[in-house]
XYZ file of C-alpha atoms in Angstrom:
304
model
C 20.520 -3.046 -9.255
C 17.132 -4.177 -8.034
C 15.132 -6.637 -10.134
C 11.436 -7.398 -10.465
C 10.242 -10.945 -10.013
C 6.715 -12.059 -10.956
C 4.459 -14.915 -9.917
C 1.370 -16.178 -11.622
C -2.192 -14.879 -11.764
C -1.084 -11.283 -12.015
C -4.171 -9.941 -13.757
C -6.803 -11.433 -11.617
C -7.638 -9.185 -8.676
C -7.034 -5.785 -10.256
C -9.103 -6.496 -13.340
C -11.868 -8.148 -11.418
C -11.950 -5.222 -8.938
C -12.009 -2.779 -11.837
C -15.177 -4.429 -13.142
C -16.706 -4.695 -9.700
C -16.278 -0.974 -9.050
C -17.868 -0.104 -12.413
C -14.682 1.093 -13.968
C -15.573 -0.528 -17.235
C -18.393 1.982 -17.528
C -15.960 4.369 -19.120
C -17.804 7.710 -19.137
C -19.169 7.869 -15.595
C -15.931 6.412 -14.091
C -13.763 8.836 -15.949
C -15.873 11.765 -14.835
C -15.728 10.867 -11.111
C -12.289 9.261 -10.811
C -9.987 10.963 -13.360
C -8.692 14.481 -13.041
C -6.261 16.502 -15.188
C -5.299 18.819 -12.290
C -2.426 17.807 -9.968
C -3.509 18.467 -6.351
C -0.475 19.992 -4.800
C -1.737 19.894 -1.175
C 1.927 19.336 -0.256
C 5.101 19.228 -2.228
C 6.804 16.121 -1.057
C 6.306 14.302 -4.320
C 7.740 17.196 -6.269
C 10.603 17.376 -3.809
C 11.231 13.678 -4.447
C 11.246 14.002 -8.211
C 13.488 17.121 -8.217
C 15.979 16.046 -5.526
C 15.950 12.221 -5.626
C 15.216 11.645 -9.261
C 16.980 14.794 -10.498
C 14.167 15.745 -12.793
C 14.348 19.452 -13.811
C 11.585 21.471 -12.065
C 9.953 22.531 -15.347
C 9.560 18.802 -16.410
C 8.099 17.503 -13.178
C 4.391 17.864 -13.983
C 4.725 16.465 -17.480
C 6.541 13.417 -16.005
C 3.797 12.850 -13.394
C 1.104 12.974 -16.078
C 3.057 10.645 -18.359
C 3.368 7.914 -15.726
C -0.053 8.374 -14.321
C -1.651 7.999 -17.725
C 0.325 4.755 -18.342
C -0.802 3.395 -14.970
C -4.422 4.342 -15.627
C -4.373 2.075 -18.661
C -3.269 -0.908 -16.522
C -6.037 -0.618 -13.940
C -8.335 2.348 -13.302
C -8.056 2.557 -9.564
C -9.394 5.845 -8.033
C -6.108 6.639 -6.330
C -4.413 6.656 -9.782
C -6.984 8.728 -11.602
C -7.243 11.313 -8.814
C -3.529 11.515 -7.979
C -3.976 10.715 -4.293
C -0.781 8.632 -4.454
C 1.117 11.898 -4.751
C 0.343 13.100 -1.338
C 2.793 10.979 0.722
C 0.733 11.978 3.733
C 2.174 9.201 5.917
C 5.317 11.332 6.239
C 3.581 14.261 7.845
C 3.932 15.358 11.418
C 0.523 13.832 12.321
C 1.566 10.315 11.184
C 3.659 9.069 14.147
C 3.879 5.435 12.991
C 5.864 6.388 9.906
C 8.099 8.540 11.958
C 8.718 5.638 14.339
C 9.383 3.236 11.432
C 11.819 5.618 9.878
C 13.624 6.059 13.182
C 13.891 2.298 13.557
C 15.182 1.904 10.054
C 17.802 4.619 10.394
C 19.052 3.772 13.890
C 22.742 2.962 14.031
C 23.276 -0.678 13.388
C 19.609 -1.305 12.534
C 18.789 -4.533 10.838
C 15.102 -3.698 10.570
C 13.369 -4.223 7.225
C 10.360 -2.495 5.680
C 7.861 -4.005 3.252
C 5.248 -2.041 1.227
C 2.238 -4.115 0.228
C 0.113 -2.882 -2.716
C 2.873 -0.361 -3.285
C 1.797 0.786 -6.776
C 4.925 2.649 -8.041
C 6.474 2.314 -4.584
C 6.674 5.993 -3.917
C 6.856 5.335 -0.119
C 10.022 3.279 -0.599
C 11.559 6.018 -2.670
C 10.915 8.635 0.065
C 12.514 6.339 2.641
C 15.549 5.929 0.440
C 15.690 9.673 -0.125
C 15.430 10.154 3.644
C 18.535 8.097 4.139
C 17.300 4.563 4.793
C 19.536 1.852 3.375
C 17.470 0.695 0.399
C 18.860 -2.845 0.694
C 16.460 -3.212 3.570
C 13.405 -1.964 1.718
C 10.985 -4.255 -0.091
C 7.880 -3.644 -2.169
C 5.203 -5.659 -3.825
C 2.197 -5.109 -6.028
C -0.150 -7.348 -7.995
C 0.900 -5.614 -11.255
C 4.486 -5.827 -12.457
C 3.636 -2.957 -14.791
C 3.343 -0.610 -11.771
C 6.693 -1.615 -10.439
C 8.264 -0.937 -13.829
C 6.554 2.445 -13.989
C 8.083 3.232 -10.622
C 11.561 2.890 -12.084
C 10.396 5.173 -14.959
C 8.999 7.760 -12.672
C 11.920 7.951 -10.223
C 14.791 7.202 -12.637
C 16.591 4.927 -10.196
C 16.773 1.491 -11.858
C 20.571 1.525 -11.483
C 20.772 3.023 -7.993
C 17.822 1.697 -5.928
C 18.785 -1.451 -4.105
C 15.304 -2.276 -2.857
C 13.712 -5.632 -3.730
C 10.496 -5.214 -5.699
C 8.335 -8.307 -6.351
C 5.078 -8.636 -8.283
C 2.721 -11.237 -7.058
C -0.766 -12.261 -5.782
C -1.352 -12.577 -2.058
C -4.347 -14.829 -2.809
C -2.802 -17.681 -4.759
C -3.715 -21.151 -3.661
C -1.569 -22.449 -0.807
C 0.570 -24.648 -3.045
C 1.108 -21.876 -5.640
C 1.763 -19.253 -2.973
C 4.327 -21.368 -1.086
C 6.357 -21.578 -4.261
C 5.927 -17.925 -5.182
C 8.580 -15.188 -4.832
C 6.409 -13.532 -2.169
C 6.727 -16.383 0.257
C 10.279 -17.217 -0.747
C 11.686 -13.724 -0.448
C 9.604 -12.229 2.429
C 8.831 -14.936 4.872
C 10.625 -14.434 8.149
C 12.452 -11.311 6.983
C 10.309 -8.312 7.793
C 10.080 -5.988 10.787
C 7.684 -3.353 9.562
C 4.910 -3.697 6.980
C 3.023 -0.788 5.407
C -0.257 -1.300 3.462
C -2.525 1.559 2.362
C -5.528 1.584 0.073
C -5.391 -2.205 0.258
C -7.646 -4.015 2.756
C -10.820 -2.417 1.672
C -10.542 -4.287 -1.695
C -11.096 -7.682 -0.136
C -13.711 -9.815 1.645
C -13.331 -10.917 5.287
C -12.235 -14.381 4.115
C -9.638 -12.999 1.769
C -8.353 -10.585 4.437
C -7.885 -13.581 6.805
C -5.730 -15.274 4.172
C -3.745 -12.134 3.462
C -3.197 -11.345 7.168
C -2.009 -14.907 7.976
C 0.541 -14.562 5.124
C 1.622 -11.106 6.439
C 2.226 -12.680 9.843
C 4.622 -15.174 8.180
C 6.550 -12.270 6.651
C 7.612 -11.063 10.135
C 10.922 -12.037 11.715
C 10.716 -14.366 14.725
C 13.355 -12.515 16.738
C 11.493 -9.248 17.200
C 10.982 -7.944 20.749
C 8.558 -5.880 22.779
C 10.846 -2.837 22.347
C 10.946 -3.363 18.477
C 7.853 -5.430 17.724
C 6.394 -6.507 14.394
C 4.127 -3.612 13.144
C 1.651 -3.372 10.256
C 0.250 0.057 9.580
C -1.333 2.280 6.978
C -4.665 3.753 5.828
C -7.686 2.201 4.264
C -11.344 2.947 3.835
C -13.348 1.809 6.874
C -16.926 2.328 7.948
C -18.793 3.807 10.868
C -21.189 0.881 10.305
C -18.750 -2.014 9.527
C -19.724 -4.984 7.517
C -19.790 -6.468 4.073
C -20.511 -4.147 1.148
C -23.092 -6.431 -0.443
C -22.611 -5.518 -4.096
C -18.864 -6.005 -4.096
C -18.302 -8.570 -1.244
C -15.612 -6.477 0.359
C -15.581 -6.010 4.149
C -15.280 -2.555 5.706
C -13.947 -2.223 9.263
C -14.051 -0.148 12.374
C -11.575 -0.873 15.164
C -13.753 -3.530 16.800
C -14.110 -5.640 13.678
C -10.449 -5.184 12.559
C -9.423 -6.386 16.065
C -11.750 -9.331 15.640
C -10.133 -10.152 12.333
C -6.611 -10.002 13.953
C -7.820 -12.066 16.941
C -8.779 -14.809 14.484
C -5.457 -14.440 12.667
C -3.744 -14.790 16.020
C -5.640 -18.042 16.824
C -4.630 -19.445 13.387
C -0.972 -18.491 13.685
C -0.256 -18.752 17.429
C 0.393 -15.039 17.775
C -1.259 -11.993 19.494
C -2.036 -8.608 17.959
C -3.319 -5.245 19.209
C -5.232 -2.963 16.800
C -5.539 0.761 17.013
C -7.674 2.630 14.468
C -8.940 6.198 14.139
C -11.272 7.848 11.746
C -9.585 10.756 10.008
C -11.175 14.204 9.612
C -11.228 14.013 5.842
C -14.032 14.248 3.236
C -16.058 11.130 2.560
C -13.984 8.927 0.240
C -14.722 8.318 -3.445
C -16.042 6.103 -4.918
C -19.121 6.184 -2.802
C -19.786 2.631 -3.801
C -18.258 1.869 -0.386
C -21.433 3.216 1.175
C -22.612 6.394 2.957
C -20.859 5.407 6.194
C -17.385 4.993 4.601
C -14.615 6.915 6.171
C -10.853 7.031 5.763
C -9.097 5.477 8.715
C -5.551 5.103 9.974
C -4.662 1.887 11.606
C -1.760 0.220 13.405
C -1.539 -3.503 14.211
C 1.241 -4.333 16.736
C 2.327 -7.776 17.742
C 2.066 -8.402 21.568
C 5.361 -9.964 22.647
C 5.433 -11.381 26.162
């Protein structure tokens, strides 16, 4: 049975971000970011609950609402209130990096490992387990231990999932971080890292710290054929830069490559960034600015 470990400072980032985004202004935030209609653009999440979690079809929607409402009380992130976490879009035919990751993880004799950063209820990990990936090689982390616990409630797999789920803060001081479960359990063990709805919450300086620590998660024996890969989605911008009000940095491909060039200098590694703007509606909340766009990114280690 998987266990949840915690490290200190668990409430800091989420609660600060909630206030920064204006989520403490209850009425307006609720109106814009909270819906009572489940958006069934695709049915992967329903399939997961019915076939993986064995929830009767007539109980699925009630269970989704029950867990979502509990999560909303922890931190009022837009992806929770608007149910965007249900989409599991990274498993669609137009998302080649997840297909490649799944193939690597399922290959005969594979020792590759997968880490989900900012995993919320770790629905991505559940789909990989459902797809046949050995869950002993799946790892997940989120700032809030409550979300990881809600994942066990949502998917009813506390006794069967062998993934390692760890709550912790990627921005602890160096001394605290070195002693934290994140560093102790992840450093030098990962092949593939996935992070969505994550980087756009942080400043350039914080992103540098986080990315340096992600680099340390990767195994040292990966090759050009099976390199270290970080991928996912976040909110970028057609006019990259700092969002002044919130001190978060929004990227296009050029600035994200520059960030990873600096990370490479600091860690003695080399990285190639690919990023594309997706043909999706402008993201909410529009506090990210009129030039904000949803982007898909892949960061691949260059191995000589």
